[in-house]
Amino acid sequence: DAGVIQSPRHEVTEMGQEVTLRCKPISGHDYLFWYRQTMMRGLELLIYFNNNVPIDDSGMPEDRFSAKMPNASFSTLKIQPSEPRDSAVYFCASRQSGREDTEAFFGQGTRLTVV
Amino acid sequence: SQQGEEDPQALSIQEGENATMNCSYKTSINNLQWYRQNSGRGLVHLILIRSNEREKHSGRLRVTLDTSKKSSSLLITASRAADTASYFCATATGRRALTFGSGTRLQVQP
């Protein structure tokens, strides 16, 4: 398996524009997570899915953020409208099961810059 | 809020020396994981230690866990320049999503 695949790797956009980040989890993994990493706040969990269903979105900062998982092999994180404070690295991760002792596999991340 | 907090925040050592990083957490856990992040990359799982274990080894890595103090340490022995990275502890308590600490940035000078 190629691992968790995220696209794009880098995104530069102007404030107010819509941004869509994409993720393909590892095949057979039932859990998918979206994290955001910044110097100030570290790694924050935004939302996670189990079998394509959102389980916990309490980390989504505002209504400007939305995430979907239309099928087991694809998820999107959308920011509309984007703001400079959304600039961060966004990671997608997948996990085979919900058991606490299973490891998470991370994608390479999308570095988002909103100017 | 961060479940785990690592210290030191940054550590610089010479190649061949040992590197020790500490993690403290707040709630009861069943296990604790350590991850590594190279610059510009995603996190990679290193090792997991269960709450009924006090110490675990994997190659040059040694992890300890003290549940009474809610703390864990990661020791990298005989460090190499390639060990330069950030290291994070992570726990999952019922939410089934890992919560990560603030990380320790390790710089190994060749």
Coordinates of C-alpha atoms in Angstrom, one line a residue:
Chain A
D1 CA 0.0 0.0 0.0
A2 CA 1.3 3.5 -0.8
G3 CA 0.3 4.8 2.6
V4 CA -2.0 7.7 3.3
I5 CA -2.0 10.0 0.4
Q6 CA -2.8 13.7 0.7
S7 CA -3.1 16.4 -2.0
P8 CA -2.1 19.0 -2.6
R9 CA 1.3 19.0 -0.7
H10 CA 1.3 22.8 -0.8
E11 CA -1.5 25.3 -1.2
V12 CA -1.3 29.1 -1.4
T13 CA -4.5 30.9 -1.6
E14 CA -5.9 34.4 -1.0
M15 CA -8.1 35.2 1.9
G16 CA -11.7 34.5 1.2
Q17 CA -11.1 31.8 -1.3
E18 CA -12.4 28.2 -0.8
V19 CA -9.7 25.6 -0.1
T20 CA -10.2 21.8 -0.4
L21 CA -7.8 19.4 1.0
R22 CA -7.9 15.7 0.0
C23 CA -7.0 12.5 1.6
K24 CA -6.9 8.8 0.6
P25 CA -6.5 6.5 3.6
I26 CA -4.9 3.2 3.6
S27 CA -7.2 0.5 2.2
G28 CA -9.0 -1.4 4.9
H29 CA -8.6 1.2 7.6
D30 CA -11.9 2.0 9.2
Y31 CA -10.9 5.3 11.0
L32 CA -9.8 8.5 9.3
F33 CA -8.6 11.6 11.2
W34 CA -7.9 15.2 10.2
Y35 CA -5.3 17.1 12.3
R36 CA -3.9 20.6 12.1
Q37 CA -0.4 21.5 13.1
T38 CA 0.8 24.9 14.0
M39 CA 3.8 26.1 16.0
M40 CA 1.5 27.8 18.5
R41 CA -1.1 25.1 19.1
G42 CA 0.8 21.9 18.1
L43 CA -1.2 19.0 16.7
E44 CA -4.9 19.5 17.0
L45 CA -7.6 16.9 16.1
L46 CA -10.2 18.5 13.9
I47 CA -12.5 15.6 13.1
Y48 CA -12.5 11.9 12.7
F49 CA -14.6 9.3 10.9
N50 CA -15.4 5.7 11.5
N51 CA -16.7 3.7 8.5
N52 CA -17.2 7.0 6.6
V53 CA -19.4 8.5 9.4
P54 CA -18.2 11.6 11.3
I55 CA -17.8 10.6 15.0
D56 CA -16.4 13.7 16.6
D57 CA -16.1 17.1 15.0
S58 CA -15.7 19.0 18.2
G59 CA -12.3 20.1 17.1
M60 CA -13.5 21.8 14.0
P61 CA -12.7 25.5 14.7
E62 CA -15.6 27.2 13.0
D63 CA -18.5 26.7 10.6
R64 CA -16.1 27.7 7.8
F65 CA -14.6 24.2 8.2
S66 CA -16.3 21.2 6.9
A67 CA -15.3 17.6 6.2
K68 CA -16.8 14.8 4.2
M69 CA -16.0 11.1 3.6
P70 CA -18.2 10.0 0.7
N71 CA -16.6 6.6 0.6
A72 CA -14.0 4.5 2.3
S73 CA -11.2 5.6 0.1
F74 CA -11.6 9.4 0.0
S75 CA -12.1 12.3 2.4
T76 CA -12.1 16.1 2.0
L77 CA -11.5 19.0 4.3
K78 CA -12.9 22.2 3.1
I79 CA -12.4 25.7 4.3
Q80 CA -14.7 28.4 3.0
P81 CA -13.9 31.2 3.2
S82 CA -10.3 30.9 4.1
E83 CA -8.5 33.3 6.5
P84 CA -4.8 33.9 7.2
R85 CA -5.1 32.3 10.6
D86 CA -6.0 29.0 8.9
S87 CA -2.4 28.8 7.7
A88 CA -1.1 25.5 9.0
V89 CA -0.1 22.0 8.0
Y90 CA -3.1 19.8 7.7
F91 CA -2.6 16.1 8.2
C92 CA -4.8 13.2 7.4
A93 CA -4.2 9.9 9.3
S94 CA -5.9 6.5 9.2
R95 CA -6.1 3.6 11.6
Q96 CA -7.2 0.0 11.1
S97 CA -9.5 0.0 14.1
G98 CA -10.7 2.0 17.0
R99 CA -8.6 0.1 19.5
E100 CA -6.4 2.3 21.5
D101 CA -3.3 0.2 20.9
T102 CA -3.4 0.5 17.1
E103 CA -1.0 2.9 15.5
A104 CA -2.1 5.8 13.2
F105 CA -0.6 6.2 9.8
F106 CA -0.1 9.8 8.7
G107 CA 0.0 11.3 5.3
Q108 CA 2.7 13.8 4.3
G109 CA 0.5 16.7 5.1
T110 CA -0.8 19.7 3.1
R111 CA 0.9 23.0 3.9
L112 CA -1.7 25.7 3.6
T113 CA -0.8 29.4 3.4
V114 CA -3.6 31.9 3.2
V115 CA -2.4 35.4 2.3
Chain B
S1 CA -5.7 21.2 25.5
Q2 CA -2.7 18.9 25.1
Q3 CA -3.1 15.5 26.8
G4 CA 0.7 15.1 26.8
E5 CA 3.4 17.6 27.4
E6 CA 7.0 16.8 26.4
D7 CA 10.1 18.3 27.8
P8 CA 12.5 19.5 26.9
Q9 CA 11.0 21.4 24.0
A10 CA 14.3 21.3 22.3
L11 CA 17.4 19.2 22.7
S12 CA 20.7 19.4 21.0
I13 CA 23.3 16.7 21.4
Q14 CA 26.4 15.3 19.7
E15 CA 26.3 12.1 17.6
G16 CA 26.9 9.1 19.8
E17 CA 25.3 10.6 22.9
N18 CA 22.0 9.5 24.4
A19 CA 18.9 11.6 24.1
T20 CA 16.1 11.5 26.7
M21 CA 12.7 13.0 26.2
N22 CA 10.0 13.1 28.8
C23 CA 6.2 13.2 28.4
S24 CA 3.6 13.9 31.1
Y25 CA -0.1 13.3 30.6
K26 CA -3.2 14.2 32.5
T27 CA -5.7 11.3 32.5
S28 CA -5.5 7.6 33.1
I29 CA -4.4 5.7 30.0
N30 CA -4.3 2.1 28.8
N31 CA -1.2 2.7 26.6
L32 CA 1.0 5.4 25.4
Q33 CA 2.6 5.8 22.0
W34 CA 5.6 7.7 20.7
Y35 CA 5.9 9.1 17.2
R36 CA 8.6 10.8 15.2
Q37 CA 8.3 13.6 12.7
N38 CA 11.0 14.5 10.3
S39 CA 11.0 18.1 9.0
G40 CA 8.2 18.6 6.5
R41 CA 6.9 15.0 6.8
G42 CA 4.1 13.2 8.6
L43 CA 4.3 11.5 11.9
V44 CA 5.6 7.9 12.1
H45 CA 4.8 5.5 14.8
L46 CA 7.9 4.4 16.9
I47 CA 6.7 2.3 19.8
L48 CA 3.8 1.6 22.1
I49 CA 3.9 0.9 25.8
R50 CA 0.9 -0.5 27.7
S51 CA -0.1 0.6 31.2
N52 CA 0.9 -2.7 32.7
E53 CA 4.5 -2.3 31.3
R54 CA 7.2 -0.3 32.9
E55 CA 9.8 -0.5 30.2
K56 CA 10.0 -1.5 26.6
H57 CA 12.8 -1.7 24.1
S58 CA 13.0 -1.5 20.3
G59 CA 16.4 -1.3 18.8
R60 CA 18.1 1.8 20.1
L61 CA 14.8 3.0 21.7
R62 CA 13.9 2.5 25.3
V63 CA 10.6 3.7 26.6
T64 CA 9.5 3.8 30.3
L65 CA 6.1 4.4 31.7
D66 CA 5.3 5.5 35.3
T67 CA 1.5 5.5 35.6
S68 CA 1.7 6.7 39.2
K69 CA 3.4 9.9 38.0
K70 CA 1.5 10.0 34.7
S71 CA 4.8 10.2 32.8
S72 CA 6.8 8.5 30.1
S73 CA 10.3 8.8 28.8
L74 CA 11.9 8.0 25.5
L75 CA 15.6 7.3 25.4
I76 CA 17.5 7.1 22.1
T77 CA 20.9 5.5 22.7
A78 CA 24.0 6.2 20.6
S79 CA 22.2 8.9 18.6
R80 CA 22.9 9.5 14.9
A81 CA 22.4 12.6 12.8
A82 CA 19.5 10.8 11.1
D83 CA 17.7 10.8 14.5
T84 CA 17.2 14.6 14.1
A85 CA 13.5 15.0 14.2
S86 CA 10.6 16.0 16.5
Y87 CA 9.3 13.4 18.9
F88 CA 5.7 13.2 20.2
C89 CA 4.0 11.2 22.8
A90 CA 0.3 10.3 22.2
T91 CA -2.5 8.8 24.1
A92 CA -6.1 7.8 23.3
T93 CA -8.6 7.7 26.1
G94 CA -11.9 6.5 24.9
R95 CA -12.3 8.9 22.1
R96 CA -10.4 6.6 19.8
A97 CA -8.5 9.5 18.4
L98 CA -4.9 10.1 19.5
T99 CA -4.1 13.3 21.3
F100 CA -0.5 14.4 20.9
G101 CA 1.8 16.3 23.1
S102 CA 3.7 19.4 22.2
G103 CA 6.8 17.5 21.0
T104 CA 10.5 17.6 21.6
R105 CA 12.7 18.9 18.8
L106 CA 15.9 16.8 18.8
Q107 CA 19.0 18.0 16.9
V108 CA 21.9 15.6 16.6
Q109 CA 25.1 17.2 15.6
P110 CA 27.4 15.1 13.4

